[in-house]
Amino acid sequence: MQNTVNILVLVSGNGSNLQALINADQRGALGTGRIAATLADRAGVYAMERARLANVPALLQTPNKALPITQRRQDLSDRVLQLCRERDIGLIVLAGFLSILVDDIIHEYAGRIINVHPSLLPKFGGVGMYGERVHQAVLDAGEPESGCTVHLVDAGTDTGLILLQRRVPVLAGDTAATLAERIHHEEHIAIVEGTALMVTQIAAS
Ligand code: GRF
């Protein structure tokens, strides 16, 4: 029998990608993976409510704003790593997580952290490229299509190995909001496919 892969989903907002993963887990679409916990970096986000409704442990670790930015990232990353060790986490999924993970967690979980980004990387990724800014930049550049990318997380921003992409057309009259909505739908499919792919790899390793 293959090992169970405990998955930690990191969130910062609405959590619709988390919901897609919870639904996939419930219908058995994550193979030997199971959503072991969710962790948010801010209180009161709807993602945590989704976790509670699904009986998934909802953890909270907020950045320590008293620390300078470099140490703040390190401190939060180390706390997340500690929780991963305690809960025997095999795969970390960033599903709209806005904090940046650095140092030990990136090394210890190399090849076992994935992120979903709402553009066709390497286009429209990098520092500051999140939320509506991504979609506005796509529109401003006159791109005929956009989409989403599931990729491994490395020490860079949106630079890790691409696992899969899903594409959508940019339509006449699109706004950042309408394009975001079209892509969001594809993210929900992509994040489940990417997670299932990683679970298969990790369980077999
Ligand atoms: C998604 O667009 C994702 O690509 C980005 O943040 C958004 C999160 O949406 N990284 P949700 O919280 O899963 O609804």
XYZ file of N, CA, C and O and ligand atoms in Angstrom:
834
model
N 0.835 -1.200 0.000
C 0.000 0.000 0.000
C 0.869 1.248 0.000
O 1.870 1.290 0.687
N 0.460 2.261 -0.781
C 1.263 3.483 -0.806
C 0.950 4.365 0.394
O -0.128 4.317 0.969
N 1.953 5.171 0.772
C 1.812 6.026 1.954
C 0.810 7.145 1.731
O 0.726 7.697 0.642
N 0.147 7.510 2.805
C -0.689 8.713 2.774
C 0.230 9.928 2.704
O 1.253 9.978 3.380
N -0.136 10.881 1.862
C 0.606 12.142 1.786
C -0.246 13.214 2.474
O -1.333 13.562 1.988
N 0.244 13.702 3.602
C -0.467 14.759 4.331
C -0.204 16.100 3.652
O 0.960 16.481 3.456
N -1.294 16.788 3.320
C -1.181 18.054 2.581
C -1.552 19.217 3.497
O -2.579 19.170 4.183
N -0.702 20.249 3.486
C -1.019 21.505 4.180
C -1.327 22.549 3.115
O -0.507 22.773 2.212
N -2.480 23.196 3.207
C -2.869 24.232 2.236
C -2.740 25.592 2.918
O -3.341 25.834 3.967
N -1.940 26.457 2.316
C -1.712 27.796 2.873
C -2.585 28.808 2.131
O -2.601 28.827 0.893
N -3.280 29.648 2.888
C -4.272 30.561 2.311
C -4.160 31.946 2.939
O -3.639 32.095 4.052
N -4.705 32.936 2.209
C -4.756 34.303 2.752
C -6.099 34.976 2.503
O -6.277 36.129 2.913
N -7.007 34.312 1.792
C -8.208 35.057 1.388
C -9.465 34.223 1.327
O -9.790 33.472 2.245
N -10.126 34.331 0.203
C -11.437 33.699 0.029
C -11.372 32.166 0.076
O -12.266 31.514 0.592
N -10.327 31.619 -0.481
C -10.133 30.175 -0.360
C -10.911 29.328 -1.349
O -11.199 28.159 -1.079
N -11.220 29.878 -2.519
C -11.957 29.056 -3.493
C -11.069 27.915 -4.015
O -11.568 26.827 -4.319
N -9.766 28.142 -4.099
C -8.866 27.048 -4.494
C -8.788 25.986 -3.403
O -8.733 24.790 -3.692
N -8.779 26.427 -2.149
C -8.847 25.473 -1.036
C -10.117 24.639 -1.151
O -10.078 23.415 -0.973
N -11.226 25.302 -1.475
C -12.496 24.576 -1.596
C -12.408 23.512 -2.691
O -12.904 22.385 -2.515
N -11.785 23.871 -3.804
C -11.623 22.889 -4.890
C -10.832 21.680 -4.392
O -11.143 20.525 -4.735
N -9.825 21.937 -3.574
C -9.012 20.831 -3.035
C -9.792 20.004 -2.019
O -9.698 18.769 -2.018
N -10.562 20.674 -1.179
C -11.386 19.944 -0.201
C -12.392 19.052 -0.941
O -12.568 17.872 -0.610
N -13.022 19.620 -1.961
C -13.999 18.841 -2.738
C -13.318 17.645 -3.397
O -13.870 16.535 -3.426
N -12.132 17.878 -3.930
C -11.393 16.794 -4.594
C -11.033 15.699 -3.590
O -11.155 14.502 -3.884
N -10.607 16.118 -2.423
C -10.268 15.155 -1.373
C -11.503 14.322 -1.028
O -11.440 13.082 -0.941
N -12.632 14.995 -0.874
C -13.859 14.289 -0.468
C -14.326 13.289 -1.528
O -14.934 12.277 -1.198
N -14.052 13.580 -2.797
C -14.490 12.617 -3.826
C -13.372 11.633 -4.200
O -13.497 10.871 -5.145
N -12.266 11.692 -3.456
C -11.181 10.735 -3.668
C -10.294 11.042 -4.848
O -9.603 10.154 -5.365
N -10.268 12.319 -5.278
C -9.507 12.680 -6.477
C -8.052 13.061 -6.183
O -7.322 13.437 -7.101
N -7.627 12.934 -4.926
C -6.228 13.276 -4.604
C -5.394 12.022 -4.357
O -4.324 12.098 -3.739
N -5.866 10.885 -4.823
C -5.111 9.649 -4.639
C -4.893 9.372 -3.168
O -5.839 9.399 -2.374
N -3.637 9.152 -2.793
C -3.350 8.870 -1.384
C -3.122 10.158 -0.581
O -2.719 10.102 0.578
N -3.375 11.299 -1.217
C -3.235 12.570 -0.504
C -4.485 12.879 0.298
O -5.591 12.473 -0.059
N -4.289 13.562 1.407
C -5.444 14.066 2.157
C -5.099 15.432 2.729
O -3.942 15.691 3.108
N -6.100 16.318 2.747
C -5.878 17.654 3.282
C -5.797 17.515 4.803
O -6.803 17.278 5.468
N -4.596 17.626 5.333
C -4.387 17.407 6.768
C -4.667 18.669 7.576
O -5.073 18.577 8.732
N -4.442 19.829 6.974
C -4.685 21.098 7.677
C -4.616 22.250 6.683
O -4.078 22.116 5.582
N -5.186 23.371 7.124
C -5.092 24.632 6.384
C -4.424 25.633 7.316
O -4.634 25.571 8.529
N -3.638 26.505 6.738
C -2.995 27.530 7.562
C -3.161 28.889 6.893
O -2.868 29.030 5.698
N -3.649 29.863 7.646
C -3.790 31.227 7.133
C -2.786 32.141 7.815
O -2.384 31.897 8.958
N -2.397 33.195 7.090
C -1.463 34.176 7.666
C -2.193 35.434 8.114
O -1.556 36.431 8.419
N -3.529 35.377 8.100
C -4.309 36.506 8.621
C -5.632 35.986 9.154
O -6.157 34.989 8.635
N -6.115 36.673 10.181
C -7.341 36.219 10.845
C -8.565 36.633 10.034
O -8.526 37.599 9.277
N -9.630 35.883 10.194
C -10.927 36.298 9.667
C -11.150 36.048 8.196
O -12.155 36.502 7.648
N -10.235 35.345 7.533
C -10.437 35.130 6.095
C -11.433 33.981 5.884
O -11.503 33.036 6.676
N -12.175 34.062 4.778
C -13.238 33.080 4.553
C -12.678 31.669 4.339
O -13.346 30.674 4.631
N -11.465 31.594 3.863
C -10.837 30.268 3.682
C -10.882 29.456 4.974
O -11.090 28.236 4.947
N -10.698 30.113 6.097
C -10.689 29.388 7.370
C -12.066 28.833 7.702
O -12.205 27.750 8.274
N -13.081 29.588 7.330
C -14.455 29.120 7.526
C -14.708 27.875 6.655
O -15.322 26.905 7.102
N -14.204 27.911 5.436
C -14.358 26.749 4.543
C -13.708 25.514 5.174
O -14.250 24.415 5.109
N -12.526 25.719 5.759
C -11.828 24.601 6.397
C -12.657 24.052 7.556
O -12.866 22.839 7.670
N -13.147 24.950 8.387
C -13.934 24.507 9.555
C -15.172 23.744 9.122
O -15.515 22.714 9.698
N -15.845 24.251 8.086
C -17.056 23.579 7.603
C -16.755 22.167 7.119
O -17.612 21.280 7.155
N -15.528 21.957 6.643
C -15.135 20.650 6.118
C -14.407 19.807 7.179
O -13.851 18.747 6.860
N -14.396 20.313 8.407
C -13.685 19.609 9.490
C -12.202 19.425 9.227
O -11.609 18.419 9.606
N -11.609 20.401 8.543
C -10.159 20.410 8.321
C -9.560 21.357 9.365
O -10.047 22.491 9.508
N -8.546 20.932 10.126
C -7.938 21.840 11.101
C -7.516 23.151 10.454
O -6.879 23.145 9.391
N -7.915 24.270 11.073
C -7.626 25.601 10.526
C -6.634 26.297 11.456
O -6.981 26.687 12.565
N -5.395 26.424 11.005
C -4.321 27.000 11.819
C -4.117 28.456 11.424
O -4.372 28.845 10.278
N -3.632 29.234 12.371
C -3.368 30.648 12.098
C -1.960 30.987 12.558
O -1.601 30.711 13.704
N -1.174 31.550 11.672
C 0.163 32.049 12.018
C 0.319 33.400 11.340
O 0.443 33.469 10.121
N 0.271 34.463 12.110
C 0.359 35.799 11.512
C 1.791 36.331 11.580
O 2.524 36.019 12.523
N 2.186 37.118 10.578
C 3.533 37.699 10.609
C 3.685 38.625 11.810
O 2.736 39.305 12.194
N 4.881 38.634 12.377
C 5.187 39.520 13.506
C 5.622 40.876 12.958
O 6.763 41.051 12.530
N 4.698 41.816 12.974
C 4.952 43.119 12.335
C 6.016 43.939 13.060
O 6.503 44.939 12.523
N 6.379 43.521 14.274
C 7.430 44.249 15.004
C 8.808 43.970 14.396
O 9.761 44.710 14.637
N 8.913 42.911 13.607
C 10.217 42.544 13.026
C 10.415 43.222 11.675
O 9.446 43.431 10.936
N 11.669 43.518 11.312
C 11.933 44.015 9.959
C 11.569 42.933 8.935
O 11.563 41.746 9.273
N 11.330 43.333 7.692
C 10.715 42.437 6.711
C 11.470 41.117 6.519
O 10.869 40.043 6.460
N 12.799 41.175 6.476
C 13.570 39.951 6.238
C 13.377 38.963 7.380
O 13.094 37.780 7.162
N 13.511 39.476 8.595
C 13.320 38.591 9.762
C 11.869 38.164 9.910
O 11.587 37.069 10.378
N 10.970 39.051 9.510
C 9.541 38.724 9.597
C 9.218 37.503 8.726
O 8.518 36.585 9.131
N 9.771 37.505 7.516
C 9.535 36.369 6.603
C 10.152 35.091 7.162
O 9.566 34.018 7.090
N 11.356 35.246 7.689
C 12.067 34.087 8.230
C 11.321 33.503 9.424
O 11.146 32.292 9.534
N 10.868 34.383 10.292
C 10.149 33.962 11.503
C 8.865 33.214 11.135
O 8.594 32.125 11.662
N 8.090 33.761 10.217
C 6.841 33.093 9.820
C 7.146 31.764 9.129
O 6.514 30.735 9.412
N 8.137 31.775 8.243
C 8.511 30.556 7.519
C 8.927 29.456 8.488
O 8.557 28.289 8.321
N 9.676 29.836 9.512
C 10.149 28.842 10.491
C 8.991 28.282 11.310
O 8.974 27.090 11.639
N 8.023 29.132 11.617
C 6.860 28.635 12.363
C 6.038 27.671 11.498
O 5.538 26.652 11.977
N 5.907 27.991 10.213
C 5.166 27.089 9.313
C 5.925 25.763 9.188
O 5.327 24.678 9.243
N 7.238 25.850 9.066
C 8.053 24.633 8.955
C 7.881 23.755 10.195
O 7.746 22.527 10.098
N 7.891 24.383 11.355
C 7.718 23.639 12.598
C 6.393 22.872 12.599
O 6.338 21.684 12.950
N 5.333 23.535 12.158
C 4.016 22.884 12.089
C 4.022 21.734 11.080
O 3.402 20.691 11.295
N 4.742 21.937 9.975
C 4.838 20.881 8.955
C 5.517 19.640 9.532
O 5.088 18.508 9.283
N 6.563 19.870 10.301
C 7.273 18.735 10.918
C 6.362 18.038 11.920
O 6.268 16.806 11.930
N 5.713 18.819 12.758
C 4.849 18.241 13.799
C 3.723 17.417 13.202
O 3.308 16.409 13.764
N 3.205 17.845 12.055
C 2.044 17.183 11.453
C 2.419 16.246 10.313
O 1.551 15.795 9.571
N 3.695 15.971 10.178
C 4.179 15.033 9.161
C 3.645 15.390 7.767
O 3.120 14.552 7.031
N 3.779 16.680 7.431
C 3.284 17.157 6.139
C 4.230 16.701 5.021
O 5.450 16.842 5.122
N 3.642 16.146 3.965
C 4.434 15.679 2.825
C 4.393 16.628 1.645
O 5.265 16.595 0.771
N 3.358 17.470 1.585
C 3.189 18.394 0.451
C 2.544 19.684 0.957
O 1.555 19.640 1.688
N 3.136 20.810 0.555
C 2.587 22.126 0.910
C 2.010 22.746 -0.360
O 2.687 22.818 -1.389
N 0.758 23.186 -0.283
C 0.111 23.811 -1.439
C -0.207 25.266 -1.098
O -0.933 25.538 -0.136
N 0.365 26.186 -1.861
C 0.058 27.610 -1.684
C -1.141 27.935 -2.563
O -1.063 27.839 -3.787
N -2.244 28.278 -1.918
C -3.491 28.529 -2.658
C -3.953 29.946 -2.353
O -4.845 30.170 -1.545
N -3.278 30.920 -2.989
C -3.592 32.308 -2.696
C -2.954 32.765 -1.399
O -3.530 33.566 -0.670
N -1.741 32.258 -1.115
C -1.019 32.630 0.114
C -0.141 33.825 -0.204
O 0.692 33.764 -1.116
N -0.308 34.910 0.539
C 0.358 36.158 0.168
C 1.681 36.404 0.890
O 2.431 37.293 0.508
N 1.976 35.628 1.928
C 3.287 35.779 2.574
C 4.348 35.029 1.761
O 4.029 34.059 1.069
N 5.578 35.487 1.888
C 6.674 34.847 1.152
C 7.441 33.916 2.086
O 7.868 34.331 3.171
N 7.577 32.664 1.660
C 8.311 31.672 2.457
C 9.784 31.708 2.061
O 10.120 31.793 0.877
N 10.648 31.619 3.069
C 12.097 31.722 2.801
C 12.877 30.671 3.591
O 12.369 30.066 4.536
N 14.115 30.514 3.170
C 15.131 29.759 3.904
C 14.795 28.280 4.130
O 14.488 27.582 3.192
N 14.840 27.841 5.402
C 14.824 26.407 5.701
C 13.642 25.659 5.094
O 13.792 24.543 4.596
N 12.465 26.248 5.130
C 11.283 25.526 4.618
C 11.424 25.280 3.118
O 11.042 24.223 2.604
N 12.017 26.225 2.419
C 12.198 26.087 0.964
C 13.175 24.942 0.677
O 12.987 24.163 -0.261
N 14.190 24.813 1.506
C 15.174 23.748 1.288
C 14.642 22.399 1.744
O 14.741 21.405 1.026
N 14.072 22.373 2.939
C 13.591 21.093 3.478
C 12.444 20.519 2.635
O 12.323 19.318 2.476
N 11.639 21.405 2.067
C 10.499 20.962 1.259
C 10.725 21.179 -0.250
O 9.781 21.247 -1.010
N 11.973 21.266 -0.644
C 12.270 21.444 -2.079
C 11.596 20.328 -2.882
O 11.695 19.150 -2.535
N 10.882 20.702 -3.938
C 10.168 19.709 -4.759
C 8.871 19.249 -4.134
O 8.191 18.372 -4.672
N 8.512 19.835 -2.994
C 7.271 19.423 -2.329
C 6.422 20.634 -1.898
O 5.590 20.525 -1.024
N 6.687 21.785 -2.533
C 5.825 22.962 -2.344
C 5.355 23.399 -3.725
O 6.182 23.593 -4.626
N 4.040 23.565 -3.887
C 3.528 24.070 -5.161
C 2.688 25.314 -4.935
O 2.172 25.556 -3.847
N 2.570 26.091 -6.007
C 1.799 27.342 -5.977
C 0.946 27.417 -7.236
O 1.334 26.878 -8.279
N -0.203 28.075 -7.119
C -0.981 28.376 -8.322
C -0.898 29.881 -8.552
O -1.105 30.675 -7.643
N -0.538 30.242 -9.782
C -0.383 31.657 -10.137
C -1.314 31.956 -11.321
O -1.368 31.177 -12.276
N -2.011 33.108 -11.264
C -3.021 33.367 -12.302
C -2.492 34.013 -13.580
O -3.052 35.003 -14.055
N -1.416 33.460 -14.127
C -0.979 33.874 -15.475
C -0.213 32.716 -16.085
O 0.086 31.727 -15.402
N 0.116 32.865 -17.355
C 0.915 31.845 -18.043
C 2.388 32.176 -17.801
O 3.035 32.828 -18.612
N 2.915 31.728 -16.667
C 4.323 31.980 -16.359
C 5.200 31.411 -17.471
O 4.815 30.429 -18.103
N 6.340 32.016 -17.779
C 7.011 33.067 -17.003
C 6.447 34.475 -17.236
O 6.976 35.435 -16.664
N 5.417 34.574 -18.074
C 4.841 35.906 -18.281
C 4.042 36.343 -17.049
O 3.305 35.535 -16.476
N 4.151 37.605 -16.718
C 3.321 38.229 -15.679
C 3.462 37.569 -14.310
O 2.474 37.354 -13.615
N 4.689 37.223 -13.971
C 4.989 36.729 -12.635
C 6.015 37.634 -11.984
O 6.434 38.637 -12.568
N 6.426 37.269 -10.787
C 7.480 38.008 -10.093
C 6.932 38.905 -8.992
O 5.729 38.932 -8.735
N 7.859 39.608 -8.379
C 7.512 40.444 -7.223
C 6.425 41.457 -7.608
O 6.514 42.108 -8.651
N 5.414 41.569 -6.793
C 4.350 42.556 -7.018
C 3.276 42.111 -7.990
O 2.278 42.807 -8.176
N 3.465 40.962 -8.625
C 2.479 40.477 -9.595
C 1.496 39.537 -8.888
O 1.709 38.320 -8.837
N 0.465 40.112 -8.323
C -0.572 39.301 -7.698
C -1.902 40.035 -7.850
O -1.952 41.226 -8.170
N -2.963 39.278 -7.651
C -4.309 39.858 -7.703
C -4.601 40.494 -9.056
O -4.129 40.051 -10.095
N -5.366 41.579 -8.995
C -5.837 42.216 -10.234
C -4.695 42.807 -11.053
O -4.839 43.000 -12.267
N -3.570 43.077 -10.409
C -2.429 43.648 -11.144
C -1.996 42.740 -12.289
O -1.578 43.204 -13.345
N -2.050 41.439 -12.035
C -1.628 40.471 -13.053
C -2.526 40.613 -14.285
O -2.051 40.734 -15.411
N -3.822 40.635 -14.031
C -4.779 40.648 -15.140
C -4.761 41.993 -15.872
O -4.888 42.038 -17.096
N -4.566 43.080 -15.118
C -4.474 44.388 -15.757
C -3.237 44.450 -16.651
O -3.286 45.007 -17.754
N -2.145 43.859 -16.184
C -0.906 43.862 -16.986
C -1.101 43.053 -18.280
O -0.601 43.434 -19.345
N -1.840 41.962 -18.187
C -2.132 41.146 -19.374
C -2.953 41.970 -20.379
O -2.660 42.000 -21.581
N -3.966 42.673 -19.863
C -4.812 43.507 -20.737
C -4.000 44.645 -21.344
O -4.086 44.913 -22.544
N -3.170 45.296 -20.539
C -2.361 46.425 -21.014
C -1.383 45.992 -22.099
O -1.051 46.775 -22.995
N -0.923 44.730 -22.006
C 0.042 44.226 -22.988
C -0.648 43.730 -24.262
O 0.021 43.345 -25.221
N -1.983 43.728 -24.258
C -2.715 43.287 -25.452
C -2.563 41.809 -25.745
O -2.627 41.382 -26.913
N -2.385 41.001 -24.712
C -2.205 39.545 -24.910
C -3.495 38.915 -25.433
O -4.588 39.260 -24.973
N -3.388 37.987 -26.370
C -4.597 37.321 -26.866
C -5.108 36.235 -25.925
O -6.250 35.798 -26.040
N -4.245 35.776 -25.028
C -4.673 34.735 -24.088
C -3.947 34.899 -22.756
O -2.913 35.555 -22.664
N -4.523 34.290 -21.755
C -3.871 34.225 -20.448
C -4.205 32.864 -19.851
O -4.558 31.945 -20.592
N -4.102 32.732 -18.544
C -4.379 31.420 -17.958
C -3.801 31.317 -16.567
O -3.639 32.323 -15.869
N -3.488 30.106 -16.180
C -2.917 29.908 -14.847
C -1.822 28.844 -14.921
O -1.770 28.043 -15.863
N -0.971 28.883 -13.911
C 0.188 27.986 -13.856
C 0.284 27.361 -12.474
O 0.176 28.072 -11.472
N 0.494 26.062 -12.430
C 0.868 25.410 -11.171
C 2.350 25.077 -11.284
O 2.785 24.453 -12.252
N 3.121 25.549 -10.304
C 4.578 25.374 -10.384
C 5.160 25.030 -9.025
O 4.549 25.323 -7.981
N 6.339 24.436 -9.053
C 7.078 24.208 -7.812
C 7.555 25.549 -7.276
O 7.852 26.462 -8.060
N 7.644 25.650 -5.969
C 8.137 26.877 -5.349
C 9.618 26.706 -5.032
O 10.012 25.708 -4.410
N 10.403 27.670 -5.497
C 11.826 27.695 -5.140
C 12.121 29.018 -4.444
O 11.192 29.708 -4.020
N 13.380 29.379 -4.341
C 13.733 30.592 -3.581
C 13.351 31.879 -4.313
O 13.352 32.953 -3.721
N 13.020 31.780 -5.591
C 12.612 32.977 -6.337
C 11.112 33.222 -6.216
O 10.410 32.494 -5.524
N 10.636 34.248 -6.908
C 9.195 34.534 -6.916
C 8.628 34.099 -8.261
O 8.979 34.658 -9.295
N 7.806 33.047 -8.240
C 7.156 32.506 -9.442
C 8.160 31.951 -10.455
O 7.914 31.992 -11.665
N 9.288 31.446 -9.960
C 10.351 30.997 -10.871
C 10.525 29.476 -10.911
O 11.320 28.974 -11.704
N 9.819 28.733 -10.065
C 10.058 27.284 -9.981
C 9.543 26.523 -11.194
O 8.806 27.066 -12.032
N 9.920 25.269 -11.264
C 9.551 24.397 -12.389
C 8.038 24.387 -12.615
O 7.267 24.205 -11.678
N 7.658 24.577 -13.873
C 6.232 24.590 -14.215
C 5.718 23.159 -14.331
O 6.281 22.340 -15.058
N 4.636 22.873 -13.596
C 4.044 21.527 -13.641
C 2.933 21.447 -14.671
O 2.820 20.464 -15.393
N 2.084 22.447 -14.705
C 1.023 22.461 -15.714
C 0.434 23.854 -15.856
O 0.568 24.695 -14.947
N -0.189 24.086 -17.019
C -0.846 25.366 -17.274
C -2.217 25.114 -17.905
O -2.402 24.095 -18.586
N -3.136 26.018 -17.672
C -4.418 26.000 -18.376
C -4.635 27.382 -18.977
O -4.347 28.388 -18.345
N -5.124 27.405 -20.204
C -5.200 28.658 -20.951
C -6.651 29.113 -21.130
O -7.553 28.278 -21.230
N -6.835 30.426 -21.184
C -8.147 30.995 -21.529
C -7.912 32.113 -22.534
O -6.845 32.724 -22.540
N -8.911 32.404 -23.378
C -8.762 33.554 -24.281
C -8.990 34.858 -23.523
O -9.713 34.888 -22.536
N -8.335 35.926 -23.995
C -8.704 37.271 -23.539
C -9.752 37.762 -24.524
O -9.521 37.753 -25.737
N -10.925 38.159 -24.018
C -12.032 38.526 -24.894
C -12.170 40.040 -25.002
O -11.802 40.781 -24.071
N -12.715 40.496 -26.134
C -12.964 41.927 -26.320
C -13.845 42.410 -25.174
O -14.818 41.753 -24.814
N -13.514 43.539 -24.611
C -14.314 44.096 -23.518
C -13.955 43.546 -22.143
O -14.553 43.942 -21.145
N -12.997 42.631 -22.089
C -12.586 42.096 -20.783
C -12.075 43.206 -19.872
O -11.374 44.119 -20.322
N -12.399 43.098 -18.603
C -11.769 43.916 -17.569
C -10.900 42.966 -16.746
O -11.001 41.734 -16.894
N -10.096 43.541 -15.858
C -9.278 42.672 -14.992
C -10.183 41.719 -14.217
O -9.845 40.547 -14.011
N -11.354 42.212 -13.837
C -12.269 41.380 -13.034
C -12.852 40.222 -13.851
O -12.932 39.085 -13.368
N -13.265 40.485 -15.088
C -13.864 39.395 -15.887
C -12.803 38.368 -16.269
O -13.059 37.163 -16.291
N -11.594 38.855 -16.565
C -10.516 37.930 -16.907
C -10.127 37.091 -15.683
O -9.933 35.870 -15.785
N -10.072 37.745 -14.534
C -9.740 37.028 -13.293
C -10.743 35.912 -13.032
O -10.365 34.797 -12.655
N -11.999 36.203 -13.267
C -13.043 35.209 -12.998
C -12.908 34.004 -13.933
O -13.016 32.847 -13.515
N -12.618 34.275 -15.198
C -12.443 33.176 -16.174
C -11.251 32.298 -15.768
O -11.302 31.072 -15.868
N -10.199 32.951 -15.332
C -8.981 32.201 -14.956
C -9.184 31.440 -13.642
O -8.731 30.300 -13.495
N -9.898 32.063 -12.735
C -10.149 31.430 -11.439
C -10.776 30.045 -11.620
O -10.412 29.085 -10.943
N -11.702 29.971 -12.536
C -12.364 28.693 -12.813
C -11.334 27.635 -13.234
O -11.394 26.477 -12.802
N -10.393 28.046 -14.061
C -9.354 27.106 -14.523
C -8.386 26.751 -13.394
O -7.863 25.632 -13.336
N -8.134 27.709 -12.511
C -7.244 27.431 -11.367
C -7.776 26.276 -10.532
O -7.007 25.456 -10.026
N -9.094 26.257 -10.371
C -9.698 25.225 -9.517
C -9.459 23.825 -10.085
O -9.354 22.860 -9.344
N -9.386 23.743 -11.400
C -9.069 22.456 -12.044
C -7.566 22.201 -11.940
O -7.118 21.113 -11.561
N -6.789 23.234 -12.236
C -5.323 23.084 -12.283
C -4.742 22.722 -10.917
O -3.841 21.879 -10.823
N -5.251 23.344 -9.862
C -4.657 23.102 -8.542
C -4.928 21.668 -8.095
O -4.076 21.028 -7.467
N -6.080 21.151 -8.474
C -6.386 19.755 -8.128
C -5.495 18.812 -8.946
O -4.912 17.861 -8.401
N -5.359 19.096 -10.236
C -4.498 18.247 -11.082
C -3.049 18.288 -10.594
O -2.375 17.253 -10.513
N -2.568 19.486 -10.286
C -1.179 19.632 -9.838
C -0.939 18.933 -8.511
O 0.095 18.287 -8.299
N -1.900 19.052 -7.616
C -1.764 18.416 -6.304
C -1.779 16.895 -6.450
O -0.945 16.193 -5.858
N -2.698 16.392 -7.254
C -2.789 14.942 -7.453
C -1.500 14.395 -8.081
O -0.997 13.332 -7.707
N -0.952 15.157 -9.024
C 0.305 14.767 -9.674
C 1.437 14.673 -8.654
O 2.208 13.697 -8.623
N 1.525 15.668 -7.800
C 2.574 15.677 -6.776
C 2.381 14.556 -5.763
O 3.355 13.937 -5.322
N 1.146 14.305 -5.396
C 0.871 13.221 -4.443
C 1.368 11.895 -5.018
O 2.024 11.113 -4.313
N 1.092 11.660 -6.279
C 1.540 10.413 -6.917
C 3.055 10.297 -6.858
O 3.603 9.247 -6.488
N 3.731 11.386 -7.190
C 5.205 11.392 -7.182
C 5.760 11.172 -5.773
O 6.671 10.389 -5.564
N 5.207 11.889 -4.819
C 5.724 11.845 -3.444
C 5.447 10.477 -2.826
O 6.312 9.898 -2.162
N 4.259 9.944 -3.082
C 3.891 8.643 -2.499
C 4.793 7.539 -3.042
O 5.082 6.557 -2.350
N 5.253 7.720 -4.278
C 6.077 6.684 -4.907
C 7.558 6.839 -4.572
O 8.366 5.966 -4.882
N 7.932 7.962 -3.966
C 9.369 8.246 -3.761
C 9.894 7.641 -2.465
O 9.151 7.244 -1.601
C -5.898 33.046 -7.015
O -6.115 33.853 -8.116
C -4.473 32.543 -7.038
O -3.978 32.336 -8.306
C -3.739 33.652 -6.407
O -4.601 34.099 -5.392
C -5.958 33.817 -5.728
C -6.576 33.068 -4.605
O -7.945 32.861 -4.750
N -2.432 33.231 -6.024
P -8.745 32.005 -3.680
O -8.456 32.585 -2.301
O -8.308 30.587 -3.777
O -10.201 32.169 -4.023
